[in-house]
Amino acid sequence: MVNIKVGVHDIELEVELLRVQDIELGVELLRVHDIELKVELLRVQDIELKVELLRVQDIELEVELLRVQDIELGVELLRVHDIELKVELLRIQDIELMVELLRVQNIELKMELLRVKNIELKVK
């Protein structure tokens, strides 16, 4: 086993990092500088989801994605490449609605549906 420590100061975090079996994933996790974010990433059980989360560049967006409890939904959200759209989707509290919106293939239509939903929420 190769033991590489790259400036990790948090002992619990270091222990968690050493438990990561996938080398590429471990390296990616070490590149994350936000400690709280790193801890959250380590709590994600689904490896593919974790790898996808690490590919997200926007930190606030990543934190929001980690708050999504439904794994399939999280994976679907990660497949959305339009950042503004992803942020809008994450603002929706209604999980069923989010799942439905993610099934819409047309991006412009999806954005329009989100605008309508936002207006409805503001009116209430």
mmCIF file of N, CA and C in Angstrom:
data_model
loop_
_atom_site.group_PDB
_atom_site.id
_atom_site.type_symbol
_atom_site.label_atom_id
_atom_site.label_comp_id
_atom_site.label_asym_id
_atom_site.label_seq_id
_atom_site.Cartn_x
_atom_site.Cartn_y
_atom_site.Cartn_z
ATOM 1 N N MET A 1 0.840 -1.195 0.000
ATOM 2 C CA MET A 1 0.000 0.000 0.000
ATOM 3 C C MET A 1 0.879 1.252 0.000
ATOM 4 N N VAL A 2 0.561 2.146 -0.907
ATOM 5 C CA VAL A 2 1.300 3.406 -0.994
ATOM 6 C C VAL A 2 0.656 4.397 -0.039
ATOM 7 N N ASN A 3 1.447 5.005 0.805
ATOM 8 C CA ASN A 3 0.927 5.961 1.773
ATOM 9 C C ASN A 3 1.467 7.349 1.431
ATOM 10 N N ILE A 4 0.615 8.150 0.813
ATOM 11 C CA ILE A 4 1.024 9.504 0.422
ATOM 12 C C ILE A 4 0.226 10.496 1.256
ATOM 13 N N LYS A 5 0.918 11.352 1.985
ATOM 14 C CA LYS A 5 0.258 12.384 2.772
ATOM 15 C C LYS A 5 0.668 13.731 2.196
ATOM 16 N N VAL A 6 -0.339 14.473 1.768
ATOM 17 C CA VAL A 6 -0.045 15.763 1.139
ATOM 18 C C VAL A 6 -0.686 16.875 1.962
ATOM 19 N N GLY A 7 -0.007 17.311 2.963
ATOM 20 C CA GLY A 7 -0.468 18.455 3.766
ATOM 21 C C GLY A 7 -1.824 18.264 4.421
ATOM 22 N N VAL A 8 -2.140 17.070 4.853
ATOM 23 C CA VAL A 8 -3.402 16.843 5.558
ATOM 24 C C VAL A 8 -3.122 17.009 7.046
ATOM 25 N N HIS A 9 -3.832 17.957 7.681
ATOM 26 C CA HIS A 9 -3.563 18.249 9.090
ATOM 27 C C HIS A 9 -4.615 17.646 10.012
ATOM 28 N N ASP A 10 -5.800 17.396 9.486
ATOM 29 C CA ASP A 10 -6.892 16.840 10.272
ATOM 30 C C ASP A 10 -6.721 15.324 10.350
ATOM 31 N N ILE A 11 -6.490 14.792 11.551
ATOM 32 C CA ILE A 11 -6.200 13.357 11.738
ATOM 33 C C ILE A 11 -7.364 12.478 11.291
ATOM 34 N N GLU A 12 -8.597 12.821 11.727
ATOM 35 C CA GLU A 12 -9.764 12.024 11.320
ATOM 36 C C GLU A 12 -9.889 12.002 9.805
ATOM 37 N N LEU A 13 -9.664 13.144 9.192
ATOM 38 C CA LEU A 13 -9.744 13.255 7.736
ATOM 39 C C LEU A 13 -8.690 12.370 7.088
ATOM 40 N N GLU A 14 -7.496 12.388 7.657
ATOM 41 C CA GLU A 14 -6.393 11.578 7.136
ATOM 42 C C GLU A 14 -6.752 10.094 7.184
ATOM 43 N N VAL A 15 -7.336 9.673 8.310
ATOM 44 C CA VAL A 15 -7.760 8.275 8.474
ATOM 45 C C VAL A 15 -8.795 7.923 7.411
ATOM 46 N N GLU A 16 -9.773 8.828 7.199
ATOM 47 C CA GLU A 16 -10.802 8.595 6.179
ATOM 48 C C GLU A 16 -10.171 8.480 4.794
ATOM 49 N N LEU A 17 -9.237 9.372 4.489
ATOM 50 C CA LEU A 17 -8.569 9.353 3.180
ATOM 51 C C LEU A 17 -7.831 8.040 2.953
ATOM 52 N N LEU A 18 -7.243 7.512 4.014
ATOM 53 C CA LEU A 18 -6.513 6.246 3.897
ATOM 54 C C LEU A 18 -7.447 5.064 3.669
ATOM 55 N N ARG A 19 -8.732 5.241 4.028
ATOM 56 C CA ARG A 19 -9.725 4.174 3.813
ATOM 57 C C ARG A 19 -10.196 4.136 2.361
ATOM 58 N N VAL A 20 -9.948 5.205 1.624
ATOM 59 C CA VAL A 20 -10.375 5.254 0.218
ATOM 60 C C VAL A 20 -9.539 4.254 -0.571
ATOM 61 N N GLN A 21 -10.227 3.306 -1.224
ATOM 62 C CA GLN A 21 -9.532 2.244 -1.954
ATOM 63 C C GLN A 21 -9.100 2.695 -3.348
ATOM 64 N N ASP A 22 -9.937 3.516 -3.980
ATOM 65 C CA ASP A 22 -9.680 3.965 -5.346
ATOM 66 C C ASP A 22 -8.586 5.039 -5.329
ATOM 67 N N ILE A 23 -7.416 4.736 -5.909
ATOM 68 C CA ILE A 23 -6.256 5.652 -5.866
ATOM 69 C C ILE A 23 -6.574 7.001 -6.512
ATOM 70 N N GLU A 24 -7.154 6.965 -7.734
ATOM 71 C CA GLU A 24 -7.486 8.220 -8.426
ATOM 72 C C GLU A 24 -8.415 9.068 -7.569
ATOM 73 N N LEU A 25 -9.395 8.412 -6.965
ATOM 74 C CA LEU A 25 -10.345 9.114 -6.108
ATOM 75 C C LEU A 25 -9.635 9.731 -4.909
ATOM 76 N N GLY A 26 -8.710 8.977 -4.310
ATOM 77 C CA GLY A 26 -7.937 9.489 -3.179
ATOM 78 C C GLY A 26 -7.143 10.729 -3.547
ATOM 79 N N VAL A 27 -6.528 10.680 -4.708
ATOM 80 C CA VAL A 27 -5.747 11.824 -5.202
ATOM 81 C C VAL A 27 -6.659 13.026 -5.403
ATOM 82 N N GLU A 28 -7.846 12.782 -6.015
ATOM 83 C CA GLU A 28 -8.809 13.867 -6.235
ATOM 84 C C GLU A 28 -9.239 14.473 -4.898
ATOM 85 N N LEU A 29 -9.512 13.609 -3.921
ATOM 86 C CA LEU A 29 -9.932 14.091 -2.600
ATOM 87 C C LEU A 29 -8.858 14.965 -1.960
ATOM 88 N N LEU A 30 -7.610 14.621 -2.180
ATOM 89 C CA LEU A 30 -6.511 15.420 -1.621
ATOM 90 C C LEU A 30 -6.409 16.793 -2.277
ATOM 91 N N ARG A 31 -6.959 16.915 -3.492
ATOM 92 C CA ARG A 31 -6.926 18.209 -4.194
ATOM 93 C C ARG A 31 -7.991 19.162 -3.667
ATOM 94 N N VAL A 32 -8.980 18.636 -2.952
ATOM 95 C CA VAL A 32 -10.039 19.477 -2.385
ATOM 96 C C VAL A 32 -9.458 20.198 -1.178
ATOM 97 N N HIS A 33 -9.532 21.529 -1.187
ATOM 98 C CA HIS A 33 -8.903 22.310 -0.121
ATOM 99 C C HIS A 33 -9.855 22.629 1.031
ATOM 100 N N ASP A 34 -11.154 22.656 0.745
ATOM 101 C CA ASP A 34 -12.153 22.969 1.765
ATOM 102 C C ASP A 34 -12.358 21.733 2.647
ATOM 103 N N ILE A 35 -11.956 21.816 3.920
ATOM 104 C CA ILE A 35 -11.988 20.662 4.835
ATOM 105 C C ILE A 35 -13.407 20.127 5.030
ATOM 106 N N GLU A 36 -14.369 21.025 5.306
ATOM 107 C CA GLU A 36 -15.750 20.574 5.508
ATOM 108 C C GLU A 36 -16.260 19.848 4.273
ATOM 109 N N LEU A 37 -15.936 20.385 3.115
ATOM 110 C CA LEU A 37 -16.357 19.774 1.854
ATOM 111 C C LEU A 37 -15.735 18.389 1.711
ATOM 112 N N LYS A 38 -14.457 18.283 2.073
ATOM 113 C CA LYS A 38 -13.747 17.005 1.962
ATOM 114 C C LYS A 38 -14.402 15.957 2.870
ATOM 115 N N VAL A 39 -14.735 16.361 4.079
ATOM 116 C CA VAL A 39 -15.392 15.460 5.029
ATOM 117 C C VAL A 39 -16.732 14.995 4.462
ATOM 118 N N GLU A 40 -17.506 15.938 3.880
ATOM 119 C CA GLU A 40 -18.797 15.585 3.276
ATOM 120 C C GLU A 40 -18.595 14.604 2.126
ATOM 121 N N LEU A 41 -17.599 14.858 1.291
ATOM 122 C CA LEU A 41 -17.317 13.976 0.152
ATOM 123 C C LEU A 41 -16.994 12.566 0.624
ATOM 124 N N LEU A 42 -16.272 12.466 1.720
ATOM 125 C CA LEU A 42 -15.905 11.153 2.255
ATOM 126 C C LEU A 42 -17.105 10.395 2.809
ATOM 127 N N ARG A 43 -18.173 11.127 3.140
ATOM 128 C CA ARG A 43 -19.385 10.473 3.666
ATOM 129 C C ARG A 43 -20.230 9.877 2.547
ATOM 130 N N VAL A 44 -20.001 10.309 1.321
ATOM 131 C CA VAL A 44 -20.758 9.779 0.176
ATOM 132 C C VAL A 44 -20.307 8.344 -0.062
ATOM 133 N N GLN A 45 -21.258 7.419 -0.047
ATOM 134 C CA GLN A 45 -20.928 5.999 -0.188
ATOM 135 C C GLN A 45 -20.749 5.585 -1.647
ATOM 136 N N ASP A 46 -21.543 6.174 -2.535
ATOM 137 C CA ASP A 46 -21.528 5.797 -3.949
ATOM 138 C C ASP A 46 -20.271 6.351 -4.626
ATOM 139 N N ILE A 47 -19.365 5.461 -5.059
ATOM 140 C CA ILE A 47 -18.066 5.874 -5.625
ATOM 141 C C ILE A 47 -18.245 6.713 -6.883
ATOM 142 N N GLU A 48 -19.107 6.258 -7.818
ATOM 143 C CA GLU A 48 -19.319 7.014 -9.060
ATOM 144 C C GLU A 48 -19.802 8.418 -8.748
ATOM 145 N N LEU A 49 -20.718 8.525 -7.792
ATOM 146 C CA LEU A 49 -21.246 9.831 -7.399
ATOM 147 C C LEU A 49 -20.126 10.696 -6.830
ATOM 148 N N LYS A 50 -19.267 10.090 -6.007
ATOM 149 C CA LYS A 50 -18.157 10.825 -5.397
ATOM 150 C C LYS A 50 -17.220 11.368 -6.480
ATOM 151 N N VAL A 51 -16.908 10.529 -7.451
ATOM 152 C CA VAL A 51 -16.031 10.942 -8.559
ATOM 153 C C VAL A 51 -16.665 12.105 -9.313
ATOM 154 N N GLU A 52 -17.982 12.006 -9.578
ATOM 155 C CA GLU A 52 -18.691 13.086 -10.273
ATOM 156 C C GLU A 52 -18.644 14.368 -9.443
ATOM 157 N N LEU A 53 -18.877 14.244 -8.142
ATOM 158 C CA LEU A 53 -18.854 15.417 -7.261
ATOM 159 C C LEU A 53 -17.496 16.109 -7.303
ATOM 160 N N LEU A 54 -16.449 15.327 -7.390
ATOM 161 C CA LEU A 54 -15.093 15.890 -7.431
ATOM 162 C C LEU A 54 -14.817 16.636 -8.732
ATOM 163 N N ARG A 55 -15.598 16.318 -9.756
ATOM 164 C CA ARG A 55 -15.417 17.003 -11.053
ATOM 165 C C ARG A 55 -16.104 18.368 -11.070
ATOM 166 N N VAL A 56 -16.981 18.612 -10.095
ATOM 167 C CA VAL A 56 -17.689 19.895 -10.015
ATOM 168 C C VAL A 56 -16.703 20.951 -9.527
ATOM 169 N N GLN A 57 -16.579 22.038 -10.281
ATOM 170 C CA GLN A 57 -15.611 23.077 -9.927
ATOM 171 C C GLN A 57 -16.173 24.087 -8.930
ATOM 172 N N ASP A 58 -17.471 24.345 -9.001
ATOM 173 C CA ASP A 58 -18.115 25.358 -8.162
ATOM 174 C C ASP A 58 -18.329 24.800 -6.748
ATOM 175 N N ILE A 59 -17.635 25.360 -5.753
ATOM 176 C CA ILE A 59 -17.669 24.847 -4.375
ATOM 177 C C ILE A 59 -19.065 24.931 -3.764
ATOM 178 N N GLU A 60 -19.729 26.095 -3.881
ATOM 179 C CA GLU A 60 -21.073 26.234 -3.312
ATOM 180 C C GLU A 60 -22.012 25.208 -3.917
ATOM 181 N N LEU A 61 -21.888 25.007 -5.212
ATOM 182 C CA LEU A 61 -22.720 24.036 -5.915
ATOM 183 C C LEU A 61 -22.449 22.631 -5.385
ATOM 184 N N GLU A 62 -21.187 22.333 -5.163
ATOM 185 C CA GLU A 62 -20.791 21.017 -4.653
ATOM 186 C C GLU A 62 -21.410 20.771 -3.271
ATOM 187 N N VAL A 63 -21.352 21.788 -2.427
ATOM 188 C CA VAL A 63 -21.926 21.688 -1.084
ATOM 189 C C VAL A 63 -23.427 21.416 -1.181
ATOM 190 N N GLU A 64 -24.107 22.139 -2.098
ATOM 191 C CA GLU A 64 -25.545 21.927 -2.299
ATOM 192 C C GLU A 64 -25.814 20.508 -2.774
ATOM 193 N N LEU A 65 -25.010 20.027 -3.717
ATOM 194 C CA LEU A 65 -25.183 18.671 -4.243
ATOM 195 C C LEU A 65 -25.043 17.631 -3.139
ATOM 196 N N LEU A 66 -24.139 17.876 -2.215
ATOM 197 C CA LEU A 66 -23.933 16.943 -1.104
ATOM 198 C C LEU A 66 -25.111 16.917 -0.137
ATOM 199 N N ARG A 67 -25.915 17.995 -0.161
ATOM 200 C CA ARG A 67 -27.095 18.043 0.718
ATOM 201 C C ARG A 67 -28.244 17.217 0.149
ATOM 202 N N VAL A 68 -28.168 16.876 -1.131
ATOM 203 C CA VAL A 68 -29.201 16.046 -1.760
ATOM 204 C C VAL A 68 -29.039 14.628 -1.217
ATOM 205 N N GLN A 69 -30.063 14.137 -0.556
ATOM 206 C CA GLN A 69 -29.984 12.821 0.080
ATOM 207 C C GLN A 69 -30.220 11.684 -0.907
ATOM 208 N N ASP A 70 -31.079 11.921 -1.900
ATOM 209 C CA ASP A 70 -31.436 10.897 -2.875
ATOM 210 C C ASP A 70 -30.280 10.699 -3.857
ATOM 211 N N ILE A 71 -29.641 9.529 -3.821
ATOM 212 C CA ILE A 71 -28.439 9.262 -4.635
ATOM 213 C C ILE A 71 -28.730 9.386 -6.124
ATOM 214 N N GLU A 72 -29.822 8.755 -6.582
ATOM 215 C CA GLU A 72 -30.156 8.816 -8.011
ATOM 216 C C GLU A 72 -30.358 10.257 -8.448
ATOM 217 N N LEU A 73 -31.033 11.025 -7.611
ATOM 218 C CA LEU A 73 -31.267 12.434 -7.908
ATOM 219 C C LEU A 73 -29.942 13.185 -7.978
ATOM 220 N N GLY A 74 -29.052 12.889 -7.036
ATOM 221 C CA GLY A 74 -27.727 13.520 -7.043
ATOM 222 C C GLY A 74 -26.976 13.232 -8.326
ATOM 223 N N VAL A 75 -27.039 11.977 -8.759
ATOM 224 C CA VAL A 75 -26.368 11.578 -10.002
ATOM 225 C C VAL A 75 -26.979 12.321 -11.184
ATOM 226 N N GLU A 76 -28.318 12.409 -11.215
ATOM 227 C CA GLU A 76 -29.002 13.125 -12.301
ATOM 228 C C GLU A 76 -28.572 14.592 -12.318
ATOM 229 N N LEU A 77 -28.523 15.208 -11.146
ATOM 230 C CA LEU A 77 -28.116 16.616 -11.056
ATOM 231 C C LEU A 77 -26.704 16.813 -11.588
ATOM 232 N N LEU A 78 -25.842 15.855 -11.321
ATOM 233 C CA LEU A 78 -24.454 15.957 -11.779
ATOM 234 C C LEU A 78 -24.338 15.829 -13.295
ATOM 235 N N ARG A 79 -25.352 15.212 -13.908
ATOM 236 C CA ARG A 79 -25.330 15.071 -15.374
ATOM 237 C C ARG A 79 -25.731 16.370 -16.062
ATOM 238 N N VAL A 80 -26.319 17.300 -15.308
ATOM 239 C CA VAL A 80 -26.702 18.605 -15.859
ATOM 240 C C VAL A 80 -25.432 19.434 -15.982
ATOM 241 N N HIS A 81 -25.126 19.880 -17.196
ATOM 242 C CA HIS A 81 -23.867 20.600 -17.403
ATOM 243 C C HIS A 81 -24.019 22.113 -17.282
ATOM 244 N N ASP A 82 -25.239 22.612 -17.456
ATOM 245 C CA ASP A 82 -25.493 24.048 -17.364
ATOM 246 C C ASP A 82 -25.492 24.446 -15.887
ATOM 247 N N ILE A 83 -24.500 25.225 -15.469
ATOM 248 C CA ILE A 83 -24.324 25.585 -14.050
ATOM 249 C C ILE A 83 -25.531 26.347 -13.504
ATOM 250 N N GLU A 84 -26.015 27.355 -14.248
ATOM 251 C CA GLU A 84 -27.173 28.130 -13.790
ATOM 252 C C GLU A 84 -28.367 27.215 -13.563
ATOM 253 N N LEU A 85 -28.559 26.292 -14.488
ATOM 254 C CA LEU A 85 -29.668 25.344 -14.386
ATOM 255 C C LEU A 85 -29.506 24.473 -13.139
ATOM 256 N N LYS A 86 -28.287 24.018 -12.898
ATOM 257 C CA LYS A 86 -28.017 23.160 -11.742
ATOM 258 C C LYS A 86 -28.324 23.918 -10.445
ATOM 259 N N VAL A 87 -27.895 25.162 -10.380
ATOM 260 C CA VAL A 87 -28.140 25.992 -9.197
ATOM 261 C C VAL A 87 -29.642 26.169 -8.984
ATOM 262 N N GLU A 88 -30.375 26.445 -10.091
ATOM 263 C CA GLU A 88 -31.828 26.599 -10.007
ATOM 264 C C GLU A 88 -32.479 25.314 -9.511
ATOM 265 N N LEU A 89 -32.059 24.180 -10.063
ATOM 266 C CA LEU A 89 -32.616 22.883 -9.655
ATOM 267 C C LEU A 89 -32.400 22.634 -8.167
ATOM 268 N N LEU A 90 -31.248 23.034 -7.673
ATOM 269 C CA LEU A 90 -30.924 22.817 -6.258
ATOM 270 C C LEU A 90 -31.736 23.709 -5.322
ATOM 271 N N ARG A 91 -32.265 24.816 -5.868
ATOM 272 C CA ARG A 91 -33.080 25.719 -5.038
ATOM 273 C C ARG A 91 -34.476 25.149 -4.796
ATOM 274 N N ILE A 92 -34.864 24.183 -5.611
ATOM 275 C CA ILE A 92 -36.191 23.577 -5.481
ATOM 276 C C ILE A 92 -36.170 22.602 -4.315
ATOM 277 N N GLN A 93 -37.109 22.764 -3.414
ATOM 278 C CA GLN A 93 -37.178 21.882 -2.249
ATOM 279 C C GLN A 93 -37.970 20.612 -2.552
ATOM 280 N N ASP A 94 -38.896 20.703 -3.509
ATOM 281 C CA ASP A 94 -39.771 19.586 -3.854
ATOM 282 C C ASP A 94 -39.003 18.554 -4.683
ATOM 283 N N ILE A 95 -38.709 17.400 -4.065
ATOM 284 C CA ILE A 95 -37.891 16.362 -4.711
ATOM 285 C C ILE A 95 -38.578 15.808 -5.953
ATOM 286 N N GLU A 96 -39.882 15.500 -5.851
ATOM 287 C CA GLU A 96 -40.600 14.940 -7.001
ATOM 288 C C GLU A 96 -40.546 15.894 -8.186
ATOM 289 N N LEU A 97 -40.733 17.176 -7.915
ATOM 290 C CA LEU A 97 -40.675 18.184 -8.974
ATOM 291 C C LEU A 97 -39.283 18.203 -9.599
ATOM 292 N N MET A 98 -38.262 18.123 -8.764
ATOM 293 C CA MET A 98 -36.884 18.134 -9.262
ATOM 294 C C MET A 98 -36.635 16.945 -10.182
ATOM 295 N N VAL A 99 -37.108 15.778 -9.757
ATOM 296 C CA VAL A 99 -36.938 14.569 -10.573
ATOM 297 C C VAL A 99 -37.633 14.750 -11.917
ATOM 298 N N GLU A 100 -38.853 15.299 -11.891
ATOM 299 C CA GLU A 100 -39.593 15.529 -13.139
ATOM 300 C C GLU A 100 -38.827 16.492 -14.043
ATOM 301 N N LEU A 101 -38.326 17.570 -13.471
ATOM 302 C CA LEU A 101 -37.576 18.560 -14.256
ATOM 303 C C LEU A 101 -36.325 17.945 -14.876
ATOM 304 N N LEU A 102 -35.683 17.051 -14.150
ATOM 305 C CA LEU A 102 -34.474 16.408 -14.665
ATOM 306 C C LEU A 102 -34.776 15.479 -15.834
ATOM 307 N N ARG A 103 -36.033 15.017 -15.914
ATOM 308 C CA ARG A 103 -36.420 14.137 -17.028
ATOM 309 C C ARG A 103 -36.645 14.933 -18.308
ATOM 310 N N VAL A 104 -36.844 16.246 -18.179
ATOM 311 C CA VAL A 104 -37.037 17.104 -19.359
ATOM 312 C C VAL A 104 -35.694 17.233 -20.071
ATOM 313 N N GLN A 105 -35.658 16.859 -21.345
ATOM 314 C CA GLN A 105 -34.397 16.867 -22.090
ATOM 315 C C GLN A 105 -34.046 18.249 -22.634
ATOM 316 N N ASN A 106 -35.063 19.003 -23.026
ATOM 317 C CA ASN A 106 -34.838 20.317 -23.634
ATOM 318 C C ASN A 106 -34.422 21.338 -22.564
ATOM 319 N N ILE A 107 -33.204 21.857 -22.690
ATOM 320 C CA ILE A 107 -32.640 22.779 -21.682
ATOM 321 C C ILE A 107 -33.471 24.058 -21.560
ATOM 322 N N GLU A 108 -33.822 24.668 -22.704
ATOM 323 C CA GLU A 108 -34.597 25.914 -22.671
ATOM 324 C C GLU A 108 -35.935 25.701 -21.971
ATOM 325 N N LEU A 109 -36.568 24.570 -22.272
ATOM 326 C CA LEU A 109 -37.845 24.239 -21.645
ATOM 327 C C LEU A 109 -37.655 24.072 -20.137
ATOM 328 N N LYS A 110 -36.581 23.420 -19.760
ATOM 329 C CA LYS A 110 -36.286 23.190 -18.345
ATOM 330 C C LYS A 110 -36.105 24.533 -17.622
ATOM 331 N N MET A 111 -35.352 25.437 -18.226
ATOM 332 C CA MET A 111 -35.121 26.755 -17.624
ATOM 333 C C MET A 111 -36.446 27.509 -17.478
ATOM 334 N N GLU A 112 -37.296 27.398 -18.501
ATOM 335 C CA GLU A 112 -38.592 28.079 -18.485
ATOM 336 C C GLU A 112 -39.469 27.516 -17.358
ATOM 337 N N LEU A 113 -39.482 26.196 -17.222
ATOM 338 C CA LEU A 113 -40.243 25.547 -16.144
ATOM 339 C C LEU A 113 -39.748 26.010 -14.775
ATOM 340 N N LEU A 114 -38.447 26.162 -14.643
ATOM 341 C CA LEU A 114 -37.871 26.626 -13.374
ATOM 342 C C LEU A 114 -38.274 28.061 -13.076
ATOM 343 N N ARG A 115 -38.314 28.889 -14.118
ATOM 344 C CA ARG A 115 -38.720 30.296 -13.928
ATOM 345 C C ARG A 115 -40.164 30.357 -13.454
ATOM 346 N N VAL A 116 -41.016 29.544 -14.075
ATOM 347 C CA VAL A 116 -42.432 29.494 -13.696
ATOM 348 C C VAL A 116 -42.563 29.054 -12.242
ATOM 349 N N LYS A 117 -41.836 28.027 -11.858
ATOM 350 C CA LYS A 117 -41.886 27.516 -10.484
ATOM 351 C C LYS A 117 -41.404 28.577 -9.498
ATOM 352 N N ASN A 118 -40.350 29.296 -9.846
ATOM 353 C CA ASN A 118 -39.830 30.352 -8.972
ATOM 354 C C ASN A 118 -40.860 31.451 -8.769
ATOM 355 N N ILE A 119 -41.567 31.807 -9.832
ATOM 356 C CA ILE A 119 -42.600 32.843 -9.740
ATOM 357 C C ILE A 119 -43.716 32.359 -8.820
ATOM 358 N N GLU A 120 -44.138 31.096 -8.993
ATOM 359 C CA GLU A 120 -45.178 30.513 -8.133
ATOM 360 C C GLU A 120 -44.753 30.559 -6.666
ATOM 361 N N LEU A 121 -43.505 30.211 -6.388
ATOM 362 C CA LEU A 121 -42.999 30.195 -5.012
ATOM 363 C C LEU A 121 -42.979 31.596 -4.413
ATOM 364 N N LYS A 122 -42.599 32.598 -5.214
ATOM 365 C CA LYS A 122 -42.531 33.974 -4.729
ATOM 366 C C LYS A 122 -43.921 34.518 -4.428
ATOM 367 N N VAL A 123 -44.920 34.110 -5.233
ATOM 368 C CA VAL A 123 -46.298 34.568 -5.048
ATOM 369 C C VAL A 123 -46.869 34.021 -3.743
ATOM 370 N N LYS A 124 -46.534 32.776 -3.413
ATOM 371 C CA LYS A 124 -47.020 32.150 -2.164
ATOM 372 C C LYS A 124 -46.379 32.825 -1.004
#
